[in-house]
CSV table of C-alpha atoms and ligand atoms in Angstrom, one decimal:
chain,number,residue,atom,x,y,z
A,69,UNK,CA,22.6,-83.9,-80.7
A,70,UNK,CA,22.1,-82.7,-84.3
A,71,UNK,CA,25.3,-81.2,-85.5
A,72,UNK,CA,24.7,-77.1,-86.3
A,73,UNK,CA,27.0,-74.3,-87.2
A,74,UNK,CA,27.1,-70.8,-85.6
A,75,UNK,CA,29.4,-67.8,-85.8
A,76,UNK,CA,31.6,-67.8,-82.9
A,77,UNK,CA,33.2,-64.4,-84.1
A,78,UNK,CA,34.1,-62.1,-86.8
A,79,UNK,CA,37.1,-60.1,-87.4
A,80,UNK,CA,37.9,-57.3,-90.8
A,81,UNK,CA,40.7,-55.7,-91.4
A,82,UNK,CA,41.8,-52.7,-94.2
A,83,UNK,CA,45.0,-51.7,-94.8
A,84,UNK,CA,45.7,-47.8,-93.7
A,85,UNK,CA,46.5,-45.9,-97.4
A,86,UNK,CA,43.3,-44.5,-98.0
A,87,UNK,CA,43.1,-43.9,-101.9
A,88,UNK,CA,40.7,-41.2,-102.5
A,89,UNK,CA,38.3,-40.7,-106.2
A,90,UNK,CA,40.6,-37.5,-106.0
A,91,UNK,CA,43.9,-39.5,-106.0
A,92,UNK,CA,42.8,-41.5,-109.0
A,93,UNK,CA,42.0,-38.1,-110.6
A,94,UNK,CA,45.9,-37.6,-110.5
A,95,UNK,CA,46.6,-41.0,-112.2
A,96,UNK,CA,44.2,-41.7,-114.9
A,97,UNK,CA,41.6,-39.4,-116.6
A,98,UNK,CA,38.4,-39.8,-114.6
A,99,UNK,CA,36.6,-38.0,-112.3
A,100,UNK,CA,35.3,-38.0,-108.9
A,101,UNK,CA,31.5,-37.7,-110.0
A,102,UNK,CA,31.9,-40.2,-112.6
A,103,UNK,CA,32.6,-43.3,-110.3
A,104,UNK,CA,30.7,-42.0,-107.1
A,105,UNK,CA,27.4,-41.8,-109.7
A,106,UNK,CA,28.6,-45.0,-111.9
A,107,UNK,CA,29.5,-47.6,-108.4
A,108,UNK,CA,29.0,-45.4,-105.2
A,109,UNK,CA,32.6,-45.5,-104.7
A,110,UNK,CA,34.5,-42.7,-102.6
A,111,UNK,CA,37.4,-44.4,-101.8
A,112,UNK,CA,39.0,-47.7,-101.0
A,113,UNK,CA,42.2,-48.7,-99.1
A,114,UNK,CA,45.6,-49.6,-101.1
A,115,UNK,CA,48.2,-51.6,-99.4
A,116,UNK,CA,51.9,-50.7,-98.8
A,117,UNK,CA,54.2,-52.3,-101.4
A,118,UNK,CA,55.6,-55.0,-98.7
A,119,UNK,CA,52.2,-56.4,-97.5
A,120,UNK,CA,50.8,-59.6,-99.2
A,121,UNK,CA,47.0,-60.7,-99.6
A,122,UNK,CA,48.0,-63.4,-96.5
A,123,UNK,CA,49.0,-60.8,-94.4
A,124,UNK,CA,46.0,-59.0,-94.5
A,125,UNK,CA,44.3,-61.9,-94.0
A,126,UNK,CA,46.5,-62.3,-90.6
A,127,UNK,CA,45.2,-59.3,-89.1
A,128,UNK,CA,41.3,-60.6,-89.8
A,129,UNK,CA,42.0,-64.0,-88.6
A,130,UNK,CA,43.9,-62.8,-85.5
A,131,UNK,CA,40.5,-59.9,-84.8
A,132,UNK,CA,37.7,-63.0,-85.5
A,133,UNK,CA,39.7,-65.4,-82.7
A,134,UNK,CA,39.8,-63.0,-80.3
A,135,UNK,CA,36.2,-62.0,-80.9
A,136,UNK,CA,35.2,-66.2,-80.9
A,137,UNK,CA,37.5,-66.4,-77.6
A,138,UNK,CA,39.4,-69.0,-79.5
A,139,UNK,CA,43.1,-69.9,-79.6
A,140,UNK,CA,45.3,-70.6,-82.4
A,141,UNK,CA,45.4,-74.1,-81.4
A,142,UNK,CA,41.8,-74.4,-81.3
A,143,UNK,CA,41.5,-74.0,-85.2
A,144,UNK,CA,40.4,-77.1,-87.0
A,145,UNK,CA,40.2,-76.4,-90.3
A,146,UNK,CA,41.2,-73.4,-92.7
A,147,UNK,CA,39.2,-72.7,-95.8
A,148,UNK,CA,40.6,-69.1,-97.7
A,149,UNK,CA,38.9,-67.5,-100.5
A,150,UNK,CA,40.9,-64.9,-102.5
A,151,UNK,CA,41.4,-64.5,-106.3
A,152,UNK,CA,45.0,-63.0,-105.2
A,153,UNK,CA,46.8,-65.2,-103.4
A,154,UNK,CA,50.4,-64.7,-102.4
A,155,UNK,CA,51.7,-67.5,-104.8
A,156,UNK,CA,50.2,-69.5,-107.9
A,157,UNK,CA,50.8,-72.0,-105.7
A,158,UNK,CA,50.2,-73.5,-102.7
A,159,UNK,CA,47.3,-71.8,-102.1
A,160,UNK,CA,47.0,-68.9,-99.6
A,161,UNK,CA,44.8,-71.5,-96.8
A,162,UNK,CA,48.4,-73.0,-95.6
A,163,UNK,CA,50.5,-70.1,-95.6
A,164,UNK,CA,48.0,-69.0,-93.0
A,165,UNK,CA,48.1,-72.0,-91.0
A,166,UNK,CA,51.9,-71.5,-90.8
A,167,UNK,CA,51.6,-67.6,-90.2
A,168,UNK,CA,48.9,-67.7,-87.9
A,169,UNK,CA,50.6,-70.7,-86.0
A,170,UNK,CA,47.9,-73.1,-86.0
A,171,UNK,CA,48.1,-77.1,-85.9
A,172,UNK,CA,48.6,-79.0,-88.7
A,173,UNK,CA,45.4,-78.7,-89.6
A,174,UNK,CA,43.6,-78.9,-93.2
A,175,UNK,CA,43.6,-76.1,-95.0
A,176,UNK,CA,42.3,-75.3,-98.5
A,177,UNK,CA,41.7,-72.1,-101.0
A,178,UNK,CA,38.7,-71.3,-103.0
A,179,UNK,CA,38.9,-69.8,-106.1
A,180,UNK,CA,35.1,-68.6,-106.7
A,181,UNK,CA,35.9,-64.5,-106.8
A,182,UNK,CA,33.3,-62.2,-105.5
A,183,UNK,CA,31.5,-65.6,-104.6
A,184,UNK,CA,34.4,-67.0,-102.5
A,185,UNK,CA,33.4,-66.4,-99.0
A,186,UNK,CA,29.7,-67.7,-99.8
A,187,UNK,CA,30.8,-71.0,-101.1
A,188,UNK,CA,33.5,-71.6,-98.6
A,189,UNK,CA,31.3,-70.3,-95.6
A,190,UNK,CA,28.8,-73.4,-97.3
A,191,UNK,CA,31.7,-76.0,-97.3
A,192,UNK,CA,32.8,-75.3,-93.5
A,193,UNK,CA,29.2,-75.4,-92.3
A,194,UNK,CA,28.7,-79.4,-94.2
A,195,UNK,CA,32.3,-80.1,-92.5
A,196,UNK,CA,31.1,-79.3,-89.0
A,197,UNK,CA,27.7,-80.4,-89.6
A,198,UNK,CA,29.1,-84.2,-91.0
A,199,UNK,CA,31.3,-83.4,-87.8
A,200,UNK,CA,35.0,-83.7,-89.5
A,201,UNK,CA,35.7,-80.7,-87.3
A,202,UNK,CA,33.9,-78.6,-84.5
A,203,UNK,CA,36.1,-74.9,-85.5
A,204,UNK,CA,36.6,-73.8,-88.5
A,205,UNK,CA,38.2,-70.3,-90.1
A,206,UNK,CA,36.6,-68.6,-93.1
A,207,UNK,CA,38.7,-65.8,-94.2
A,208,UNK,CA,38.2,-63.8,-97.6
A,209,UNK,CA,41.1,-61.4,-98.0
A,210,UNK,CA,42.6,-59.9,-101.5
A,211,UNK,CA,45.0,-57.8,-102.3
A,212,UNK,CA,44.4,-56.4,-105.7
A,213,UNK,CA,46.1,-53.1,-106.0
A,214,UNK,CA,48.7,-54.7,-107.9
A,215,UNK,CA,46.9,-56.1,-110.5
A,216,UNK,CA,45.5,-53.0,-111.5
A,217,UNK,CA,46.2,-50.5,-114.4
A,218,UNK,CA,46.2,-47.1,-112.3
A,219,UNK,CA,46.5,-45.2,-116.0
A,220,UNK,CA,43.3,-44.3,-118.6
A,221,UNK,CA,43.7,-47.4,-120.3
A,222,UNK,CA,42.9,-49.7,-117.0
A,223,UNK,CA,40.3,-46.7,-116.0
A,224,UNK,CA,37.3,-49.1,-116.4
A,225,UNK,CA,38.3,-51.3,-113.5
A,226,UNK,CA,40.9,-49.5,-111.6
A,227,UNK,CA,38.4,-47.3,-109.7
A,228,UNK,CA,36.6,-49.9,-108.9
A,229,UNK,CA,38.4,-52.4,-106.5
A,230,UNK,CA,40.2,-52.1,-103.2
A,231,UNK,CA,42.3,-54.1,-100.4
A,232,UNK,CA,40.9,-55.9,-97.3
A,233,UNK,CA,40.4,-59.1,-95.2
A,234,UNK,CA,37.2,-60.3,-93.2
A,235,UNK,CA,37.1,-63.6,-91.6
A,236,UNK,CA,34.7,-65.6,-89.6
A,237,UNK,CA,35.1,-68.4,-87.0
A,238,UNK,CA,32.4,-71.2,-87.3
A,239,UNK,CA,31.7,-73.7,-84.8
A,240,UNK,CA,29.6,-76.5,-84.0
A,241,UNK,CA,26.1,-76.1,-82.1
A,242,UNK,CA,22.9,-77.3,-81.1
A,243,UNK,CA,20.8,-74.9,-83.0
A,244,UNK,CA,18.6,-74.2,-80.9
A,245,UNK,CA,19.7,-70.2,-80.4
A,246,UNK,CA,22.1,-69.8,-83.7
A,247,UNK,CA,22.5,-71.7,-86.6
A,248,UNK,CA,23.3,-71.5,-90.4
A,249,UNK,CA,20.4,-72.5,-92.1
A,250,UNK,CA,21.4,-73.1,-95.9
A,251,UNK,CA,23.1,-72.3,-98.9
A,252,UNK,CA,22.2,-72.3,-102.6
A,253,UNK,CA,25.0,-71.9,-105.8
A,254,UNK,CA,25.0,-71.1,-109.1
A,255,UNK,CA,27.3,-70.9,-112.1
A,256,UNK,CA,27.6,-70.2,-115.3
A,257,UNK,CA,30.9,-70.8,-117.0
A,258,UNK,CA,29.4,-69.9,-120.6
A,259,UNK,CA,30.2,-65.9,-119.2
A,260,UNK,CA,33.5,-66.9,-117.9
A,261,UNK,CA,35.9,-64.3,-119.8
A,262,UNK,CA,32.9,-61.4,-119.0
A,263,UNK,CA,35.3,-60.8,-115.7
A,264,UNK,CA,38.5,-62.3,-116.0
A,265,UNK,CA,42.4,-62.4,-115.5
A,266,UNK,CA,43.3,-64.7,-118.3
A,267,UNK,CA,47.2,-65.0,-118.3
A,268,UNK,CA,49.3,-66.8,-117.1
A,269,UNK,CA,47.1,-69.8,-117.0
A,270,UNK,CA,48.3,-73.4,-118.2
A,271,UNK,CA,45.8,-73.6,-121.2
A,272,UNK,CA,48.0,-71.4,-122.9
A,273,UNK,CA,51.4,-71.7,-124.9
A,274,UNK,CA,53.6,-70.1,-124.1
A,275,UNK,CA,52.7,-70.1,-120.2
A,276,UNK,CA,53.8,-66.3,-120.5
A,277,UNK,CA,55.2,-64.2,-122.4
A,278,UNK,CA,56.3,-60.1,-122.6
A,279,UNK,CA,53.4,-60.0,-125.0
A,280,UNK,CA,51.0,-61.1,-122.7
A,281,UNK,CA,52.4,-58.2,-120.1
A,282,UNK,CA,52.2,-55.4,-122.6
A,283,UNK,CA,48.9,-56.8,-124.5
A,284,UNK,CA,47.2,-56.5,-121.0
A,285,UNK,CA,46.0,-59.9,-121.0
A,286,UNK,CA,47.7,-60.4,-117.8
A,287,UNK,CA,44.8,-57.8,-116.5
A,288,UNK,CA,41.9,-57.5,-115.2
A,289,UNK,CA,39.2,-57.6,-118.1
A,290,UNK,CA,35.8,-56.6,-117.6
A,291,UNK,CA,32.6,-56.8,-119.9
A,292,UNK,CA,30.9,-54.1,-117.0
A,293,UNK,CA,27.6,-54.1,-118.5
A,294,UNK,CA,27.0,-57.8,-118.9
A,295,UNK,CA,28.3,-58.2,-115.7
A,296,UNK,CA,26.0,-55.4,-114.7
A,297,UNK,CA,22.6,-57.4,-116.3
A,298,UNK,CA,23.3,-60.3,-114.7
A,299,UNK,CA,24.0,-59.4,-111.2
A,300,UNK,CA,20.9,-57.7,-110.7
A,301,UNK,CA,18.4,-60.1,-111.8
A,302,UNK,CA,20.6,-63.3,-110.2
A,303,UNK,CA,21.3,-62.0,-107.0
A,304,UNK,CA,17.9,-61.0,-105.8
A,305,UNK,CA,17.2,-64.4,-107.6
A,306,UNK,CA,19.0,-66.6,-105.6
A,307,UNK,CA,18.3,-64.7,-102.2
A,308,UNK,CA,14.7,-65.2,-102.8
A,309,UNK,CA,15.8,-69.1,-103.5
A,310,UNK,CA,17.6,-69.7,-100.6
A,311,UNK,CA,14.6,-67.9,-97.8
A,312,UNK,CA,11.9,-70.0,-99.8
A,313,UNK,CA,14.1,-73.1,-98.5
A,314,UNK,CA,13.4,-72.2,-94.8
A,315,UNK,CA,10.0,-70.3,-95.2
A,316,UNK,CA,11.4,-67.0,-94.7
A,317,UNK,CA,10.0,-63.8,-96.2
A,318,UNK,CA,12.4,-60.8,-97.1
A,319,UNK,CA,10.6,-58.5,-94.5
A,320,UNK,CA,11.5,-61.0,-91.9
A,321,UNK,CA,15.3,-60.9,-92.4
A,322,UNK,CA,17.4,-58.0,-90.1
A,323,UNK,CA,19.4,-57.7,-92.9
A,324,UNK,CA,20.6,-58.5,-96.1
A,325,UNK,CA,24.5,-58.4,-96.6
A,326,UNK,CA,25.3,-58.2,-100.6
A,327,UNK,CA,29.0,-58.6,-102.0
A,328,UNK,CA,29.7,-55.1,-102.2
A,329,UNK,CA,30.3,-54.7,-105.9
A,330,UNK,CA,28.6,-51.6,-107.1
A,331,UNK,CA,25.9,-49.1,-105.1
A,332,UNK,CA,23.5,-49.6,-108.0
A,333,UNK,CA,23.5,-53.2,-108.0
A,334,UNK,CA,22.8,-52.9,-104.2
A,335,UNK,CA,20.4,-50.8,-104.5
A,336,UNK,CA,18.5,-52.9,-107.2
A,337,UNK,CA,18.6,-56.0,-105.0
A,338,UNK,CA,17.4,-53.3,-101.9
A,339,UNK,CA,14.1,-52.5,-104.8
A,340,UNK,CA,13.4,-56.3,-106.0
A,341,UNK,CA,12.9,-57.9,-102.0
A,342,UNK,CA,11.2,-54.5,-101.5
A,343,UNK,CA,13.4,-53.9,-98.2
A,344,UNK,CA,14.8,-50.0,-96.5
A,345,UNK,CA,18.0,-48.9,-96.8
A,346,UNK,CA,19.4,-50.1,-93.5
A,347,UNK,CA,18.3,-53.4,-94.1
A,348,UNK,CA,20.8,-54.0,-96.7
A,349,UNK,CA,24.4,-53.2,-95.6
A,350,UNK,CA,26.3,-51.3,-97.7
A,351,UNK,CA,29.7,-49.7,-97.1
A,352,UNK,CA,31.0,-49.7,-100.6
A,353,UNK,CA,31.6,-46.2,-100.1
A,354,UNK,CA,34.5,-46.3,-98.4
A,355,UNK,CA,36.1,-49.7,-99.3
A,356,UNK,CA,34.9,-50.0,-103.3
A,357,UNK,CA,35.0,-53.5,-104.5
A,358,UNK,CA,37.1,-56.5,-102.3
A,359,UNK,CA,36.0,-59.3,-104.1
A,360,UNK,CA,35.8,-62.3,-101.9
A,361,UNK,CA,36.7,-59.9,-98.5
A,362,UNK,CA,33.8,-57.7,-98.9
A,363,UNK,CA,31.1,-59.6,-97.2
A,364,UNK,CA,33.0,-60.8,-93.8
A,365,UNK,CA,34.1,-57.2,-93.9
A,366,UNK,CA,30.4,-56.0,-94.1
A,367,UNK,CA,29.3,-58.6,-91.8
A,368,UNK,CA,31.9,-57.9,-89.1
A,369,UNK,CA,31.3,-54.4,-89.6
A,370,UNK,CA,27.2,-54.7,-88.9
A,371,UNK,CA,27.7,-56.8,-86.4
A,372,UNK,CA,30.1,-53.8,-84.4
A,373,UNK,CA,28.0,-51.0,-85.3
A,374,UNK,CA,24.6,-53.4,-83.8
A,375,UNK,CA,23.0,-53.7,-87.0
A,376,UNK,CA,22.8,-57.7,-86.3
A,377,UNK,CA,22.0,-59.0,-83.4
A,378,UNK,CA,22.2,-63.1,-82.3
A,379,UNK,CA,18.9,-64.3,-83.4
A,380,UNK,CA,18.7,-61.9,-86.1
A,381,UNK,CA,18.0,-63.9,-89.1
A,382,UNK,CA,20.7,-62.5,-92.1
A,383,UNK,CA,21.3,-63.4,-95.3
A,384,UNK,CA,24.7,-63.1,-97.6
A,385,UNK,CA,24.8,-63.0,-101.3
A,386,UNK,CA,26.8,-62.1,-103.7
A,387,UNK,CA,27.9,-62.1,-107.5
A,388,UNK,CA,30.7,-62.3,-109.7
A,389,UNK,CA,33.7,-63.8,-112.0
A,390,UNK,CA,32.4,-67.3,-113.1
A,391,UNK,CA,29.5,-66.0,-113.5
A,392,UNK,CA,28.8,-67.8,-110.1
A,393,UNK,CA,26.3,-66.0,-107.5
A,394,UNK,CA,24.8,-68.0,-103.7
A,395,UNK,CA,23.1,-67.1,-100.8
A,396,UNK,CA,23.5,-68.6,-97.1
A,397,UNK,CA,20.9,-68.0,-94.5
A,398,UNK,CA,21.5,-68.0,-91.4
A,399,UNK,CA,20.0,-67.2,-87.3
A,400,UNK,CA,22.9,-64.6,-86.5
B,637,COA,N1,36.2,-42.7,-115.5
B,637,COA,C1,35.6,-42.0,-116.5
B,637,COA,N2,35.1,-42.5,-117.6
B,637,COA,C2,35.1,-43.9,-117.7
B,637,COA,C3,35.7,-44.7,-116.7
B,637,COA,C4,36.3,-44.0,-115.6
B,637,COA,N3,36.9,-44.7,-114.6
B,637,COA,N4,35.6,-46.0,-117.1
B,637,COA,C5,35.0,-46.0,-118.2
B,637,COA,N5,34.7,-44.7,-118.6
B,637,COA,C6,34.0,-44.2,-119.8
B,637,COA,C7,34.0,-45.2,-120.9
B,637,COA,O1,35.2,-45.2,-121.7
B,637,COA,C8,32.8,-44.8,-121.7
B,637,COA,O2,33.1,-43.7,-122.5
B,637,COA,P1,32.5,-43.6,-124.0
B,637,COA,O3,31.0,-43.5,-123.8
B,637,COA,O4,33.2,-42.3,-124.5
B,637,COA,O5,32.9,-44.8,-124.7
B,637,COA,C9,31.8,-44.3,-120.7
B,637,COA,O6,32.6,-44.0,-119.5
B,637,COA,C10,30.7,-45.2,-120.3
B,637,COA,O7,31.3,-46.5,-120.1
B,637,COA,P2,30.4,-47.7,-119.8
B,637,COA,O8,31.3,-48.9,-119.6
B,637,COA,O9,29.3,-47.9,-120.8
B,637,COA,O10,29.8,-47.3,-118.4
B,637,COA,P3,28.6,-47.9,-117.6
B,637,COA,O11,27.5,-47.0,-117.4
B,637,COA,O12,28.3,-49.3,-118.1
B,637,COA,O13,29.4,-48.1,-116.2
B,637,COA,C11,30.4,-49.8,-114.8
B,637,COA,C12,30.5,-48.9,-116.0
B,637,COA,C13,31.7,-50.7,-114.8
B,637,COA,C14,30.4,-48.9,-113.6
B,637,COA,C15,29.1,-50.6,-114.9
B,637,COA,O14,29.0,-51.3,-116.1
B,637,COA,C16,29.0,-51.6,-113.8
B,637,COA,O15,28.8,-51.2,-112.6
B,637,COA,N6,29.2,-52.9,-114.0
B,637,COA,C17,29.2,-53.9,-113.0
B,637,COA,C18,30.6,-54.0,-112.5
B,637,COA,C19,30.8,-54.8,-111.3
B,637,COA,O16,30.1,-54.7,-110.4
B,637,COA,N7,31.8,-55.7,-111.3
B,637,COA,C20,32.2,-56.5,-110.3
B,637,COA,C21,31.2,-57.6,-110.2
B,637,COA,S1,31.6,-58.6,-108.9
């Protein structure tokens, strides 16, 4: 049999503190108009002071087995992308194995941002394909409330970003109903500090300092605009790249689900592949930007509310930090 990969099941979860445009209003000098009109945000979900990015990721995990019909034990593999993991190191991918109680299986973090799920849904699919594994857990779960200056001077990015976890469980197949179909990546480190946390990081002397804290280079930094010209020519760019692979045409696709970074850059990508609304999932509205948990969130959330069906052919994309943006195809 020729190796495949399906999605056994999908799982999301959002932390319960709702943070409102209006709550912001109380912390920073902004407004309500300004971000629903600038990002499409209403509000996004902050969690509780004693939660970590792992245990968010948990609650996914636990929601996608249960929806796969699969055990803990019947995990193979663990591949996490976040850009906040619980610890600078080990990576967040073990501490899951260990929460979750799996074997001791492989597990591994990817570090590619708003681009994390993408690439690491691509690297479990050529795991099970080269058949290393027949099960393998995708999760994508940050936690970036933290890092986040809820003040005017932190204003350009604070409104932006929010909490969650979304996780997938691939598995082996024969193709013949379901399967992934491809991937395509890109990068471009020459925009690397256009979205960035630069400190700590081991380039630097000293490693960190209170100057780094009260300089805000320990912070997110964001060139919004660049960031902004980019993402909507790339991302429509590398969709269109990765259905010419297989032959597909955008009208053919159920539905398109983009990292949820910004309404307007959705909507942009919605006007280039010349597709409606509800063909291009978008629920920024209520979560704002989770970085490398927005698309298993969006995903698991479309699947729920019928928006994919198996068969359905679907495509995820995103961009972000790197500049990195991909694409996977796939026959829901
Ligand atoms: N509330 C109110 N005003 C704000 C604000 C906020 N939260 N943040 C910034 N502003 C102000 C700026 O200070 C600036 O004021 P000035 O004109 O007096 O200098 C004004 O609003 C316009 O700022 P600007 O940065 O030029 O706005 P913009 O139209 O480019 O929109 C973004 C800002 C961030 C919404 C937009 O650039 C964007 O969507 N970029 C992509 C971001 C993204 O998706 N990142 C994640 C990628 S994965």
């Amino acid at each position: 049999m020729t190796r495949f990969t399906r999605i056994a099941g999908l799982g999301h979860y959002l932390p319960p503190r709702v943070v409102t445009n209006h709550d912001l209003e109380q912390l920073m000098d902004t407004s309500d108009a300004w971000i629903q009109e600038r990002s499409g945000i209403r509000e996004r979900h902050f969690a509780a002071d004693d939660v970590g990015c792992t245990d968010l990721a948990v609650e996914a995990a636990r929601a996608a087995l249960a929806d796969a019909g699969w055990k803990p034990e019947d995990v193979q593999f663990v591949i996490f992308a976040t850009l906040s993991p619980d610890l600078y190191f080990p990576g967040n991918g073990v501490l899951l194995q260990h929460k979750l109680g799996l074997g001791e299986v492989g597990a591994m973090d990817i570090r590619n941002q708003c681009t994390g799920f993408v690439y690491g849904f691509a690297m479990a699919d050529g795991v099970i394909r080269m058949g290393t594994c027949d099960r393998v857990l995708v999760i994508g779960s940050e936690l970036q409330s933290p890092a986040l200056r809820l003040t005017t001077e932190g204003r350009d990015t604070a409104v932006l970003f929010g909490d969650g976890a979304g996780a997938a469980c691939l598995e082996v197949c024969d193709g013949s109903a379901s399967r992934v179909l491809g991937h395509r990546m890109h990068s471009n480190g020459k925009y690397a500090l256009e979205l960035t946390i630069q400190r700590p990081g081991a380039a630097n002397r000293p490693w960190i300092s209170n100057e780094m804290i009260e300089d805000g280079s320990c912070g997110i930094h964001m060139n919004g605009r660049e960031v902004f010209r980019h993402a909507i020519t790339k991302f429509p760019a590398v969709i269109l790249e990765v259905l010419a692979d297989h032959g597909v045409k955008p009208a053919d696709l159920a539905l398109v689900v983009p990292h949820q970074a910004n309404e307007r850059i959705t909507e942009a990508v919605r006007k280039r592949l010349d597709l409606p609304d509800e063909r291009v999932y978008s629920n920024i509205g209520r979560y704002g930007n989770t970085t490398a948990a927005s698309i298993p969130i969006a995903l698991s959330e479309a699947v729920t509310e019928g928006k994919v069906k198996r068969g359905d052919l679907v495509c995820l994309a995103s961009f972000g930090s790197g500049f990195t943006w991909a694409a996977s195809l796939l026959r829901y």
